[in-house]
Short mmCIF file of C-alpha atoms in Angstrom, two decimals:
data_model
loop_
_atom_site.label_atom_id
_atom_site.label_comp_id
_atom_site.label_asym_id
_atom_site.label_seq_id
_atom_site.Cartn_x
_atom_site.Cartn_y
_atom_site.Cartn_z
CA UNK U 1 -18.72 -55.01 31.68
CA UNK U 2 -16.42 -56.98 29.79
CA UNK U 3 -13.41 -57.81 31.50
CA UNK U 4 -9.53 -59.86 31.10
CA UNK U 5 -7.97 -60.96 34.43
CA UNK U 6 -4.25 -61.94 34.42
CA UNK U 7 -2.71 -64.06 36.54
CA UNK U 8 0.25 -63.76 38.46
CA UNK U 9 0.96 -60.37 38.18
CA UNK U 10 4.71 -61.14 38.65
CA UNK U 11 6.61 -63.83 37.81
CA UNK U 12 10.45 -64.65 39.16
CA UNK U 13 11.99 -67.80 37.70
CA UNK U 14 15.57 -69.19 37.23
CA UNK U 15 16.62 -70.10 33.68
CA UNK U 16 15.74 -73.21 32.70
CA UNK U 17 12.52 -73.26 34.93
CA UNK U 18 8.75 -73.60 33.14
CA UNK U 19 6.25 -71.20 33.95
CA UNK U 20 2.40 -70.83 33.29
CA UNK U 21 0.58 -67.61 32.96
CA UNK U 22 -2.94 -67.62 33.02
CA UNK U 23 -5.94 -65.43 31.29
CA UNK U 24 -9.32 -65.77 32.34
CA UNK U 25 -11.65 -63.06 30.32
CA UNK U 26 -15.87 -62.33 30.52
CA UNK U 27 -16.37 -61.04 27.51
CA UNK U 28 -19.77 -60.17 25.65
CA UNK U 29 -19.50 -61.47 21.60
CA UNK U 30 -16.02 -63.42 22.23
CA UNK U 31 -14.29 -63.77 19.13
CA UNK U 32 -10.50 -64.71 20.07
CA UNK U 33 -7.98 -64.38 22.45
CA UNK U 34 -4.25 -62.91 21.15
CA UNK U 35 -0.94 -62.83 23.24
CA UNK U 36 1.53 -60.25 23.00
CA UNK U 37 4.73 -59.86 24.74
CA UNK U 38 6.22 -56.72 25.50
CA UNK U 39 9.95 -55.61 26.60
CA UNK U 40 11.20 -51.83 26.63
CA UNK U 41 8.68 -51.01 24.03
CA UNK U 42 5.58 -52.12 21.71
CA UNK U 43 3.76 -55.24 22.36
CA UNK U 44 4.44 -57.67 20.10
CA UNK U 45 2.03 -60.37 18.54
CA UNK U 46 2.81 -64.22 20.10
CA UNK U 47 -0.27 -66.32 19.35
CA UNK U 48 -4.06 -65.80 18.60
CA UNK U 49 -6.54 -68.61 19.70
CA UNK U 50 -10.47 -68.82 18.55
CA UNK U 51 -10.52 -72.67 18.56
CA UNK U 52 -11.02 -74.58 22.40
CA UNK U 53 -8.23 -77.27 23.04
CA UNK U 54 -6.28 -76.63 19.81
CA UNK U 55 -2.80 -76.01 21.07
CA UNK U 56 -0.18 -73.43 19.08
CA UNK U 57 3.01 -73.53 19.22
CA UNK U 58 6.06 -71.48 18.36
CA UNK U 59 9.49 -73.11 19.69
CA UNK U 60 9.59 -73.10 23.85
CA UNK U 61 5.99 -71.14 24.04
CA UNK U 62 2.52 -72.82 23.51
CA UNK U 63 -0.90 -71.77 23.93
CA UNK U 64 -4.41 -72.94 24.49
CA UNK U 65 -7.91 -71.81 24.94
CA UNK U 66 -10.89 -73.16 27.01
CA UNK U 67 -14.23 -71.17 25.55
CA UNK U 68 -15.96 -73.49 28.02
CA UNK U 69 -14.70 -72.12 31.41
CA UNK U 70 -13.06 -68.73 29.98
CA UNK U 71 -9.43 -68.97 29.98
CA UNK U 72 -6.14 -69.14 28.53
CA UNK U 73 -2.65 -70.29 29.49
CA UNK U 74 1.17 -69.12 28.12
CA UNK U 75 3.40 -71.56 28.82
CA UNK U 76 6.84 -71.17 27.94
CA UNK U 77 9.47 -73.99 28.74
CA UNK U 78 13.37 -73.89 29.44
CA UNK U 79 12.95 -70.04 29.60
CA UNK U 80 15.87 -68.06 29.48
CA UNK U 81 16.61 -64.27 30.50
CA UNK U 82 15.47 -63.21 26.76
CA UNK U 83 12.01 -63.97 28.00
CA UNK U 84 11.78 -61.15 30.59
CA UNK U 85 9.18 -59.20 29.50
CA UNK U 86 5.53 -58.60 30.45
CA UNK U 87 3.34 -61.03 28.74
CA UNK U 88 -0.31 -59.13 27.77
CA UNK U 89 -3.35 -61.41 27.05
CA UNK U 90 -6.75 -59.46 25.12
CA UNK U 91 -9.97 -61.06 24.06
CA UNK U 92 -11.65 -59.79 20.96
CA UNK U 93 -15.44 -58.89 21.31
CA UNK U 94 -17.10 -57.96 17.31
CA UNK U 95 -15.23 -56.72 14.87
CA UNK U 96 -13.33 -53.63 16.10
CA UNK U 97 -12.87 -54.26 20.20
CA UNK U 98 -9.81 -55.41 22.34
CA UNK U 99 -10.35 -55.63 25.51
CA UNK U 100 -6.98 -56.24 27.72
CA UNK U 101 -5.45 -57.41 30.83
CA UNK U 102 -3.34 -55.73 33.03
CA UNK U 103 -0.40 -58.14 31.96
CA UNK U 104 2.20 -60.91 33.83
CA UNK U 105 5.55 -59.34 34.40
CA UNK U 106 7.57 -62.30 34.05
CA UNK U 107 11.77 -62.06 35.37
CA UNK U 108 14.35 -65.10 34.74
CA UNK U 109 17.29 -65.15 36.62
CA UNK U 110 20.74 -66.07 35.25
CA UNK Q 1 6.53 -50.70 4.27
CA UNK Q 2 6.85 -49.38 7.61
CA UNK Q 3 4.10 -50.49 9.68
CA UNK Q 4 2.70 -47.92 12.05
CA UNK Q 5 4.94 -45.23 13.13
CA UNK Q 6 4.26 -42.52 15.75
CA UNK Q 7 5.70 -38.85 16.13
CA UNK Q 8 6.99 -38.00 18.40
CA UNK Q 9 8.98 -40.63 20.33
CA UNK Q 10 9.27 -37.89 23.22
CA UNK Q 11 8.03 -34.99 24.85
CA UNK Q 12 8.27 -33.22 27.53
CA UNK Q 13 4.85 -30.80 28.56
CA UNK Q 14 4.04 -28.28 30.87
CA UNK Q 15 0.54 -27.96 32.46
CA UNK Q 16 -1.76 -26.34 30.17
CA UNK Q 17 -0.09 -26.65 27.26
CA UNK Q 18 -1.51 -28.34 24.00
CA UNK Q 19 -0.13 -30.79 21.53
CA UNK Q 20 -0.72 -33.64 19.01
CA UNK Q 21 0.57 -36.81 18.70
CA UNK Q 22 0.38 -38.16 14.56
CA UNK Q 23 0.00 -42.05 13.99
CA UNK Q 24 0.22 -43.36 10.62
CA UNK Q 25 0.21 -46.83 9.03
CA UNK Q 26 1.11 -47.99 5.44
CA UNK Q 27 -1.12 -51.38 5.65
CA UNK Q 28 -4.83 -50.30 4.21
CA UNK Q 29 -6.22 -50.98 7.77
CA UNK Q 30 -9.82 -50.19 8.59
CA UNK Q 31 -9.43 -49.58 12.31
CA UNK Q 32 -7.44 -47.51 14.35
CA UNK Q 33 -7.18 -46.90 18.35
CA UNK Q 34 -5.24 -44.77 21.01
CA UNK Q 35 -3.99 -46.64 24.05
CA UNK Q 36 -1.93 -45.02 27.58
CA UNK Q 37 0.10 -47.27 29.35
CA UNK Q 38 0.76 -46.84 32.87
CA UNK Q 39 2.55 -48.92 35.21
CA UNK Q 40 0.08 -51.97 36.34
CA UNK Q 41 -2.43 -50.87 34.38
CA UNK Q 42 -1.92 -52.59 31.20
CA UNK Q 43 -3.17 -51.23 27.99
CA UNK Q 44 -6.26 -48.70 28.53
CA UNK Q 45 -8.09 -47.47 25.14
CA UNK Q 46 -8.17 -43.63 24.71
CA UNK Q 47 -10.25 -43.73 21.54
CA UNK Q 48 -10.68 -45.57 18.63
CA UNK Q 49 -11.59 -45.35 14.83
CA UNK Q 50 -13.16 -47.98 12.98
CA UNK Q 51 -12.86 -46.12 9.26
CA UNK Q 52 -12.11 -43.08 7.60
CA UNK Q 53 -13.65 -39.97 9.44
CA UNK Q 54 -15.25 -41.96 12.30
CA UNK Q 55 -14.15 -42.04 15.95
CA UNK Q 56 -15.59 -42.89 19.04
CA UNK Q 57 -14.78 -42.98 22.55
CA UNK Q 58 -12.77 -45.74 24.68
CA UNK Q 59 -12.32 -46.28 28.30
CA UNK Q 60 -10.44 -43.34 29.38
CA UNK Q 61 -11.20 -40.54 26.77
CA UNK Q 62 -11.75 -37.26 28.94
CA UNK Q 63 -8.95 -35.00 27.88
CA UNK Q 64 -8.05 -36.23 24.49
CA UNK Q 65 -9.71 -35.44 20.82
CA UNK Q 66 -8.82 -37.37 17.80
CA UNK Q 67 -9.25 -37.30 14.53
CA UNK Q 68 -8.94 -39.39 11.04
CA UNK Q 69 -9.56 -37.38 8.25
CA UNK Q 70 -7.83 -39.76 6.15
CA UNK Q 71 -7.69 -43.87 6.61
CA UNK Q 72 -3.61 -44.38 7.41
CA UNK Q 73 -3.30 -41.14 10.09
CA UNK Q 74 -5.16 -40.95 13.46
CA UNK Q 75 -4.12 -38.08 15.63
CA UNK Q 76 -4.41 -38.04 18.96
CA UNK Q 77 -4.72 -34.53 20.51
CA UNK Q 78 -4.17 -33.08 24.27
CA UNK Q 79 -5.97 -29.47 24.54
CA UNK Q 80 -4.32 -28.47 27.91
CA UNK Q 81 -1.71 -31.44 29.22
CA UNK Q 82 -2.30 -32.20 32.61
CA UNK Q 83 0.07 -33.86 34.92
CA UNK Q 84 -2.01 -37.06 35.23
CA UNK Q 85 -1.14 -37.41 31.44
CA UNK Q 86 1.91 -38.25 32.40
CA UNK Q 87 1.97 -41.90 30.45
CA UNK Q 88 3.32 -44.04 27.49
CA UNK Q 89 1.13 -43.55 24.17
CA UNK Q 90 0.81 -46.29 21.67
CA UNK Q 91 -0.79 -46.62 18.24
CA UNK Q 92 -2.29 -49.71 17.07
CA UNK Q 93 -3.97 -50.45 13.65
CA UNK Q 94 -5.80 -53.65 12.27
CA UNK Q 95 -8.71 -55.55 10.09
CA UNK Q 96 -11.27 -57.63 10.06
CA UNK Q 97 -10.73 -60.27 6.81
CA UNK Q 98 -13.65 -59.86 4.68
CA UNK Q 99 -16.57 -62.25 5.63
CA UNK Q 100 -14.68 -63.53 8.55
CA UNK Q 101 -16.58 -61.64 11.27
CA UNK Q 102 -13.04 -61.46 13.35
CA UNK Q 103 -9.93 -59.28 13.91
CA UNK Q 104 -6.25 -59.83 13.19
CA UNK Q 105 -3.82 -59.25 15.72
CA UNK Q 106 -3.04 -55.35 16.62
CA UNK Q 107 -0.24 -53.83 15.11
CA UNK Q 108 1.87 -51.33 17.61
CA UNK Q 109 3.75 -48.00 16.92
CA UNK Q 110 7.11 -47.96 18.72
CA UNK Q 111 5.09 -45.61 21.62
CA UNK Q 112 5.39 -42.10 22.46
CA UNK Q 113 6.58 -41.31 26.18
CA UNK Q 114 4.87 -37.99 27.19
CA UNK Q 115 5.68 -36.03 30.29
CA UNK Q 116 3.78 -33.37 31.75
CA UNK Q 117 5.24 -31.39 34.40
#
């Protein structure tokens, strides 16, 4: 059964600190791995990865994928309170099929 | 161009009773799915929809019924709400780029919070 684990669940940090979240996935027919990070309401898109060791980047948060031992790290630097929010991870399998974790609820403290 | 909106934003159910939630999306895409969101459970898929009058069943589909009879609405339907329906519903549409063999990213609806009392 295909599967995304998420790791930690929670997260509390002071602003300024860096933080890792991780994503490890089994997945049959792996095409890519997408983050999304979600406040009071709809996930929104952050990165997708289908390349190993190819790092993106998007201001404080970078990304990277390891198709050799299954996983995936967020890392956001300097955070500040704006990046509360639960950070989802989901691996693509074919052409039509998401398969999800269960998310990191990140906090940041003032 | 609105992306994908869902109606309604709210509702409040009592056991038994029936309604339909209506997703719709202005972007041409192919596929279409029903998630619930419960606390610490992540996203779980209700049912999906790869095209135009084709659906199929996702991880947690006992209780619901869709339908797409045409390619930018999916409706999502509860026959008798029950209280373990209780949850947050969101819409997602996307596409697989021609000769790609891959998905985009999901596009979300803003969510529907359903209670059922």
């Amino acid at each position: 059964e295909d599967k995304v684990v998420q790791s930690p669940l929670s997260l509390v940090v002071h602003e300024g600190d860096t933080v890792t979240l991780n994503c490890s996935y089994e997945v049959t027919n792996f095409r890519s791995l997408l983050w999304y990070k979600q406040e009071k309401k709809a996930p929104t898109f952050l990165f997708m990865l289908t390349s190993s060791g190819i790092e993106k980047k998007s201001g404080r948060l970078s990304s990277i994928l390891d198709k050799k031992e299954l996983f995936s790290i967020l890392n956001i630097t300097a955070t500040q309170t704006g990046d509360s929010a639960i950070y989802l991870c989901a691996a693509t399998s074919g052409t039509y099929k998401y398969i999800f974790g269960t998310g990191t609820r990140l906090k940041v403290l003032a | 161009n609105a992306g994908v909106t869902q109606t309604p934003k709210f509702r409040v159910l009592k056991t038994g009773q029936s309604m339909t939630l209506l997703c719709a999306q202005d972007m041409n895409h192919e596929y279409m799915y029903w998630y619930r969101q419960d606390p610490g459970m992540g996203l779980r898929l209700i049912h999906y929809s790869v095209g135009e009058g084709t659906t199929a069943k996702g991880e947690v589909p006992d209780g619901y019924n869709v339908s797409r009879l045409k390619k930018q609405n999916f409706l999502l339907g509860l026959e008798s709400a029950a209280p373990s329906q209780t949850s947050v519903y969101f819409c997602a549409s996307s596409y697989s780029p021609r000769g790609q063999g891959a998905l985009t990213e999901q596009y979300f609806g803003p969510g529907t919070r359903l209670t059922v009392t």
